[in-house]
Amino acid sequence: MIGVLLMAAAALAHPIVIGHRGASGERPEHTLASYERAIEDGADFIEPDLVMTKDHVLVARHENEISGTTDVAAHPEFAVRKATRTIDGQHVTGWFTEDFTLAELKTLRARERLPQLRPANAAYDGQFEVPTFEEILALREKHPTVGVYPEIKHGTYFTGIGMAMERPLLAILAKHHLTRASDPVFIQSFEVGNLVWLKAHTKIRLVQLIDDKGTPADLPSETYAAMLTPAGLAATARRADAIGINKSLVSTDLVSAAHAAGLKVHAWTYRAENFFLPAADRTGDDPKAHGDLTAELRAAYATGLDGVFSDFPGIAVKARIK
């Protein structure tokens, strides 16, 4: 056990690498295969986005609308469940996890969300189930030096329909003996209110996600830009232990200011395809071709970042080796 703890501490001494939805550049996102690949590639944490089923089970999907990440549209028995919902102020049409029991979701199969950019991933369409958070934690327990970094998706929306996720999330983590600040867990959210609530109910480390524009869905009077001012960082530090920022916001000055406020800084999302890379790091004109992700990551690490989210955690792990 001492050896395991020392290995975990050593991993956290580096900028941590968070397998974004697993190794989602190499397997369809939010599948056990994607998380397994991230672990094999050396990720320090695996990152599930969490939504809820009709029977109140936490499952991993990028969004609660699942037409882009499952084959639900090909199931005639579920055609009548297509609906339009207002989520975080946006009208969304499709099929939603909250309208399906877990047993029903388990009849669906995962699809690659970005098939034009990731045709190799699309070759796995139809092979993998939608995993529960419990199944992800069971996988993680086979690799005790690997942490878990769940995101609560659309917290206010789910609370508004009687499916608040915060208590169930803490209960599942407690069941798996993950309750302390020293445990390999971060809980993240783009919202503010659920982080305030969590701060009062858990010692697990919390992360305020910050985009390069816009406002939290539950607090439209507070812009993300305002969170990055000295006063905003100080306020954020009262409810969170770290900020998770859009990579476009990364700078040495911001990292230093966040550290001064007592916050770690993790940046998202680092991807290998030309489509996502800075112009200087692209190779050729094909948007799906891989460019020099290592160069982008090394420049990011040089700012003093404490961690990165990457769809290609294997590249991110190797890039931090000087």
PDB file of N, CA and C in Angstrom, residues 229-274:
ATOM      1  N   THR A 229     -10.258  37.505 -13.166  1.00  0.00           N
ATOM      2  CA  THR A 229      -9.662  38.687 -12.547  1.00  0.00           C
ATOM      3  C   THR A 229      -9.143  38.309 -11.164  1.00  0.00           C
ATOM      4  N   PRO A 230      -8.289  39.125 -10.564  1.00  0.00           N
ATOM      5  CA  PRO A 230      -7.829  38.804  -9.202  1.00  0.00           C
ATOM      6  C   PRO A 230      -8.979  38.589  -8.221  1.00  0.00           C
ATOM      7  N   ALA A 231      -9.988  39.451  -8.283  1.00  0.00           N
ATOM      8  CA  ALA A 231     -11.134  39.282  -7.377  1.00  0.00           C
ATOM      9  C   ALA A 231     -11.906  38.006  -7.705  1.00  0.00           C
ATOM     10  N   GLY A 232     -12.038  37.717  -9.008  1.00  0.00           N
ATOM     11  CA  GLY A 232     -12.751  36.513  -9.415  1.00  0.00           C
ATOM     12  C   GLY A 232     -12.023  35.253  -9.001  1.00  0.00           C
ATOM     13  N   LEU A 233     -10.713  35.244  -9.126  1.00  0.00           N
ATOM     14  CA  LEU A 233      -9.932  34.081  -8.704  1.00  0.00           C
ATOM     15  C   LEU A 233     -10.031  33.883  -7.193  1.00  0.00           C
ATOM     16  N   ALA A 234      -9.993  34.972  -6.452  1.00  0.00           N
ATOM     17  CA  ALA A 234     -10.125  34.868  -4.993  1.00  0.00           C
ATOM     18  C   ALA A 234     -11.480  34.289  -4.613  1.00  0.00           C
ATOM     19  N   ALA A 235     -12.540  34.723  -5.298  1.00  0.00           N
ATOM     20  CA  ALA A 235     -13.872  34.200  -5.016  1.00  0.00           C
ATOM     21  C   ALA A 235     -13.969  32.733  -5.397  1.00  0.00           C
ATOM     22  N   THR A 236     -13.395  32.379  -6.532  1.00  0.00           N
ATOM     23  CA  THR A 236     -13.418  30.982  -6.977  1.00  0.00           C
ATOM     24  C   THR A 236     -12.694  30.085  -5.989  1.00  0.00           C
ATOM     25  N   ALA A 237     -11.606  30.587  -5.420  1.00  0.00           N
ATOM     26  CA  ALA A 237     -10.831  29.791  -4.470  1.00  0.00           C
ATOM     27  C   ALA A 237     -11.613  29.462  -3.205  1.00  0.00           C
ATOM     28  N   ARG A 238     -12.689  30.197  -2.941  1.00  0.00           N
ATOM     29  CA  ARG A 238     -13.507  29.891  -1.764  1.00  0.00           C
ATOM     30  C   ARG A 238     -14.445  28.696  -1.999  1.00  0.00           C
ATOM     31  N   ARG A 239     -14.641  28.315  -3.266  1.00  0.00           N
ATOM     32  CA  ARG A 239     -15.527  27.184  -3.549  1.00  0.00           C
ATOM     33  C   ARG A 239     -14.818  26.048  -4.292  1.00  0.00           C
ATOM     34  N   ALA A 240     -13.588  26.281  -4.752  1.00  0.00           N
ATOM     35  CA  ALA A 240     -12.913  25.275  -5.564  1.00  0.00           C
ATOM     36  C   ALA A 240     -11.430  25.236  -5.232  1.00  0.00           C
ATOM     37  N   ASP A 241     -10.813  24.140  -5.641  1.00  0.00           N
ATOM     38  CA  ASP A 241      -9.380  23.942  -5.423  1.00  0.00           C
ATOM     39  C   ASP A 241      -8.570  24.176  -6.687  1.00  0.00           C
ATOM     40  N   ALA A 242      -9.260  24.197  -7.818  1.00  0.00           N
ATOM     41  CA  ALA A 242      -8.582  24.368  -9.100  1.00  0.00           C
ATOM     42  C   ALA A 242      -9.544  24.993 -10.088  1.00  0.00           C
ATOM     43  N   ILE A 243      -8.979  25.551 -11.150  1.00  0.00           N
ATOM     44  CA  ILE A 243      -9.786  25.980 -12.277  1.00  0.00           C
ATOM     45  C   ILE A 243      -9.416  25.109 -13.473  1.00  0.00           C
ATOM     46  N   GLY A 244     -10.424  24.776 -14.264  1.00  0.00           N
ATOM     47  CA  GLY A 244     -10.210  24.030 -15.496  1.00  0.00           C
ATOM     48  C   GLY A 244     -10.544  24.947 -16.654  1.00  0.00           C
ATOM     49  N   ILE A 245      -9.528  25.417 -17.364  1.00  0.00           N
ATOM     50  CA  ILE A 245      -9.728  26.504 -18.328  1.00  0.00           C
ATOM     51  C   ILE A 245      -9.613  26.021 -19.774  1.00  0.00           C
ATOM     52  N   ASN A 246     -10.370  26.679 -20.638  1.00  0.00           N
ATOM     53  CA  ASN A 246     -10.199  26.512 -22.073  1.00  0.00           C
ATOM     54  C   ASN A 246      -8.733  26.802 -22.421  1.00  0.00           C
ATOM     55  N   LYS A 247      -8.142  25.941 -23.239  1.00  0.00           N
ATOM     56  CA  LYS A 247      -6.699  26.083 -23.512  1.00  0.00           C
ATOM     57  C   LYS A 247      -6.350  27.427 -24.146  1.00  0.00           C
ATOM     58  N   SER A 248      -7.317  28.083 -24.774  1.00  0.00           N
ATOM     59  CA  SER A 248      -7.043  29.394 -25.370  1.00  0.00           C
ATOM     60  C   SER A 248      -6.725  30.448 -24.320  1.00  0.00           C
ATOM     61  N   LEU A 249      -7.053  30.161 -23.065  1.00  0.00           N
ATOM     62  CA  LEU A 249      -6.825  31.111 -21.978  1.00  0.00           C
ATOM     63  C   LEU A 249      -5.462  30.933 -21.305  1.00  0.00           C
ATOM     64  N   VAL A 250      -4.746  29.887 -21.680  1.00  0.00           N
ATOM     65  CA  VAL A 250      -3.505  29.554 -20.979  1.00  0.00           C
ATOM     66  C   VAL A 250      -2.440  30.624 -21.208  1.00  0.00           C
ATOM     67  N   SER A 251      -1.890  31.099 -20.104  1.00  0.00           N
ATOM     68  CA  SER A 251      -0.748  32.014 -20.154  1.00  0.00           C
ATOM     69  C   SER A 251      -0.006  31.913 -18.842  1.00  0.00           C
ATOM     70  N   THR A 252       1.256  32.264 -18.872  1.00  0.00           N
ATOM     71  CA  THR A 252       2.052  32.250 -17.641  1.00  0.00           C
ATOM     72  C   THR A 252       1.458  33.187 -16.603  1.00  0.00           C
ATOM     73  N   ASP A 253       0.978  34.350 -17.040  1.00  0.00           N
ATOM     74  CA  ASP A 253       0.408  35.318 -16.102  1.00  0.00           C
ATOM     75  C   ASP A 253      -0.832  34.761 -15.405  1.00  0.00           C
ATOM     76  N   LEU A 254      -1.714  34.112 -16.165  1.00  0.00           N
ATOM     77  CA  LEU A 254      -2.922  33.559 -15.549  1.00  0.00           C
ATOM     78  C   LEU A 254      -2.571  32.432 -14.594  1.00  0.00           C
ATOM     79  N   VAL A 255      -1.673  31.559 -15.002  1.00  0.00           N
ATOM     80  CA  VAL A 255      -1.280  30.459 -14.122  1.00  0.00           C
ATOM     81  C   VAL A 255      -0.686  31.014 -12.826  1.00  0.00           C
ATOM     82  N   SER A 256       0.156  32.015 -12.942  1.00  0.00           N
ATOM     83  CA  SER A 256       0.771  32.610 -11.750  1.00  0.00           C
ATOM     84  C   SER A 256      -0.277  33.264 -10.855  1.00  0.00           C
ATOM     85  N   ALA A 257      -1.233  33.968 -11.457  1.00  0.00           N
ATOM     86  CA  ALA A 257      -2.282  34.621 -10.670  1.00  0.00           C
ATOM     87  C   ALA A 257      -3.162  33.600  -9.967  1.00  0.00           C
ATOM     88  N   ALA A 258      -3.475  32.509 -10.657  1.00  0.00           N
ATOM     89  CA  ALA A 258      -4.290  31.465 -10.041  1.00  0.00           C
ATOM     90  C   ALA A 258      -3.542  30.814  -8.888  1.00  0.00           C
ATOM     91  N   HIS A 259      -2.285  30.531  -9.098  1.00  0.00           N
ATOM     92  CA  HIS A 259      -1.472  29.948  -8.018  1.00  0.00           C
ATOM     93  C   HIS A 259      -1.417  30.885  -6.814  1.00  0.00           C
ATOM     94  N   ALA A 260      -1.296  32.178  -7.079  1.00  0.00           N
ATOM     95  CA  ALA A 260      -1.262  33.150  -5.986  1.00  0.00           C
ATOM     96  C   ALA A 260      -2.565  33.144  -5.193  1.00  0.00           C
ATOM     97  N   ALA A 261      -3.657  32.808  -5.873  1.00  0.00           N
ATOM     98  CA  ALA A 261      -4.962  32.736  -5.207  1.00  0.00           C
ATOM     99  C   ALA A 261      -5.193  31.375  -4.534  1.00  0.00           C
ATOM    100  N   GLY A 262      -4.236  30.457  -4.690  1.00  0.00           N
ATOM    101  CA  GLY A 262      -4.363  29.136  -4.076  1.00  0.00           C
ATOM    102  C   GLY A 262      -5.037  28.109  -4.953  1.00  0.00           C
ATOM    103  N   LEU A 263      -5.104  28.370  -6.258  1.00  0.00           N
ATOM    104  CA  LEU A 263      -5.782  27.479  -7.194  1.00  0.00           C
ATOM    105  C   LEU A 263      -4.790  26.760  -8.100  1.00  0.00           C
ATOM    106  N   LYS A 264      -5.005  25.473  -8.327  1.00  0.00           N
ATOM    107  CA  LYS A 264      -4.312  24.763  -9.385  1.00  0.00           C
ATOM    108  C   LYS A 264      -4.970  25.129 -10.710  1.00  0.00           C
ATOM    109  N   VAL A 265      -4.254  24.879 -11.805  1.00  0.00           N
ATOM    110  CA  VAL A 265      -4.779  25.204 -13.135  1.00  0.00           C
ATOM    111  C   VAL A 265      -4.642  23.988 -14.045  1.00  0.00           C
ATOM    112  N   HIS A 266      -5.780  23.524 -14.558  1.00  0.00           N
ATOM    113  CA  HIS A 266      -5.817  22.446 -15.539  1.00  0.00           C
ATOM    114  C   HIS A 266      -6.447  23.006 -16.812  1.00  0.00           C
ATOM    115  N   ALA A 267      -5.931  22.643 -17.962  1.00  0.00           N
ATOM    116  CA  ALA A 267      -6.404  23.219 -19.223  1.00  0.00           C
ATOM    117  C   ALA A 267      -6.960  22.134 -20.140  1.00  0.00           C
ATOM    118  N   TRP A 268      -7.976  22.515 -20.917  1.00  0.00           N
ATOM    119  CA  TRP A 268      -8.623  21.592 -21.851  1.00  0.00           C
ATOM    120  C   TRP A 268      -8.828  22.265 -23.211  1.00  0.00           C
ATOM    121  N   THR A 269      -8.931  21.510 -24.264  1.00  0.00           N
ATOM    122  CA  THR A 269      -8.658  20.100 -24.424  1.00  0.00           C
ATOM    123  C   THR A 269      -7.597  19.974 -25.515  1.00  0.00           C
ATOM    124  N   TYR A 270      -6.583  19.152 -25.289  1.00  0.00           N
ATOM    125  CA  TYR A 270      -5.469  19.019 -26.216  1.00  0.00           C
ATOM    126  C   TYR A 270      -5.695  17.797 -27.103  1.00  0.00           C
ATOM    127  N   ARG A 271      -5.748  18.066 -28.429  1.00  0.00           N
ATOM    128  CA  ARG A 271      -6.091  17.035 -29.417  1.00  0.00           C
ATOM    129  C   ARG A 271      -5.062  17.062 -30.552  1.00  0.00           C
ATOM    130  N   ALA A 272      -4.866  15.925 -31.171  1.00  0.00           N
ATOM    131  CA  ALA A 272      -3.783  15.791 -32.152  1.00  0.00           C
ATOM    132  C   ALA A 272      -4.163  16.202 -33.562  1.00  0.00           C
ATOM    133  N   GLU A 273      -5.441  16.222 -33.878  1.00  0.00           N
ATOM    134  CA  GLU A 273      -5.851  16.518 -35.248  1.00  0.00           C
ATOM    135  C   GLU A 273      -5.564  17.981 -35.612  1.00  0.00           C
ATOM    136  N   ASN A 274      -5.162  18.191 -36.867  1.00  0.00           N
ATOM    137  CA  ASN A 274      -4.905  19.553 -37.343  1.00  0.00           C
ATOM    138  C   ASN A 274      -6.055  20.498 -37.046  1.00  0.00           C
TER     139      ASN A 274
END
